[in-house]
Amino acid sequence: ECSSWNTIEKFAEILNRAGYSSPVRTPRGRDILAACGQLKSASERLTAKQRKQLEEAAS
């Protein structure tokens, strides 16, 4: 689970004041399970039967 945006900004500000660069990335793709390898992880959880059904539906 991700920290709140407010918490992230406060932490980045503390780092910046201490002289460290702290770019904050904007999360993208979570709604379609495409963020940080989640798409791959979701596909690996498919059972063999589910995978076969998906392959048949795609062809």
Coordinates of C-alpha atoms in Angstrom, one line a residue:
E1 CA 0.0 0.0 0.0
C2 CA 1.2 3.4 -0.9
S3 CA 1.6 6.3 1.5
S4 CA -0.7 9.3 1.2
W5 CA 0.4 12.0 -1.3
N6 CA 0.7 14.5 1.6
T7 CA 3.1 12.2 3.4
I8 CA 5.2 11.6 0.3
E9 CA 5.5 15.3 -0.3
K10 CA 6.5 16.0 3.3
F11 CA 9.2 13.3 3.1
A12 CA 10.5 14.6 -0.2
E13 CA 10.7 18.1 1.3
I14 CA 12.7 16.8 4.3
L15 CA 15.2 15.1 1.9
N16 CA 15.5 18.2 -0.3
R17 CA 16.2 20.5 2.7
A18 CA 19.0 18.0 3.7
G19 CA 20.5 18.5 0.3
Y20 CA 19.3 15.3 -1.4
S21 CA 17.5 15.1 -4.7
S22 CA 14.2 13.3 -4.2
P23 CA 12.1 13.3 -7.4
V24 CA 8.6 11.8 -6.8
R25 CA 7.2 9.5 -9.4
T26 CA 3.6 9.7 -10.3
P27 CA 2.1 6.2 -10.2
R28 CA 0.5 5.0 -13.4
G29 CA -1.1 1.8 -14.6
R30 CA -2.4 0.5 -11.3
D31 CA -6.0 0.5 -12.4
I32 CA -5.1 -2.1 -15.1
L33 CA -2.6 -4.0 -13.1
A34 CA 0.3 -2.7 -15.3
A35 CA 2.3 -0.9 -12.6
C36 CA 5.7 -2.3 -11.4
G37 CA 5.3 -5.7 -13.0
Q38 CA 1.8 -6.4 -11.6
L39 CA 0.6 -7.4 -15.0
K40 CA 3.1 -10.2 -15.2
S41 CA 2.4 -11.2 -11.6
A42 CA -1.4 -11.4 -12.3
S43 CA -0.8 -13.5 -15.4
E44 CA 1.4 -15.9 -13.5
R45 CA -1.4 -16.6 -11.0
L46 CA -3.6 -18.0 -13.8
T47 CA -4.3 -21.7 -13.6
A48 CA -3.5 -23.8 -16.6
K49 CA -7.2 -24.1 -17.3
Q50 CA -7.7 -20.3 -17.2
R51 CA -4.7 -19.8 -19.4
K52 CA -6.1 -22.3 -22.0
Q53 CA -9.5 -20.6 -21.9
L54 CA -7.8 -17.2 -22.6
E55 CA -5.8 -18.6 -25.4
E56 CA -8.9 -20.2 -27.0
A57 CA -10.8 -17.0 -26.7
A58 CA -8.0 -15.0 -28.3
S59 CA -7.8 -17.2 -31.3

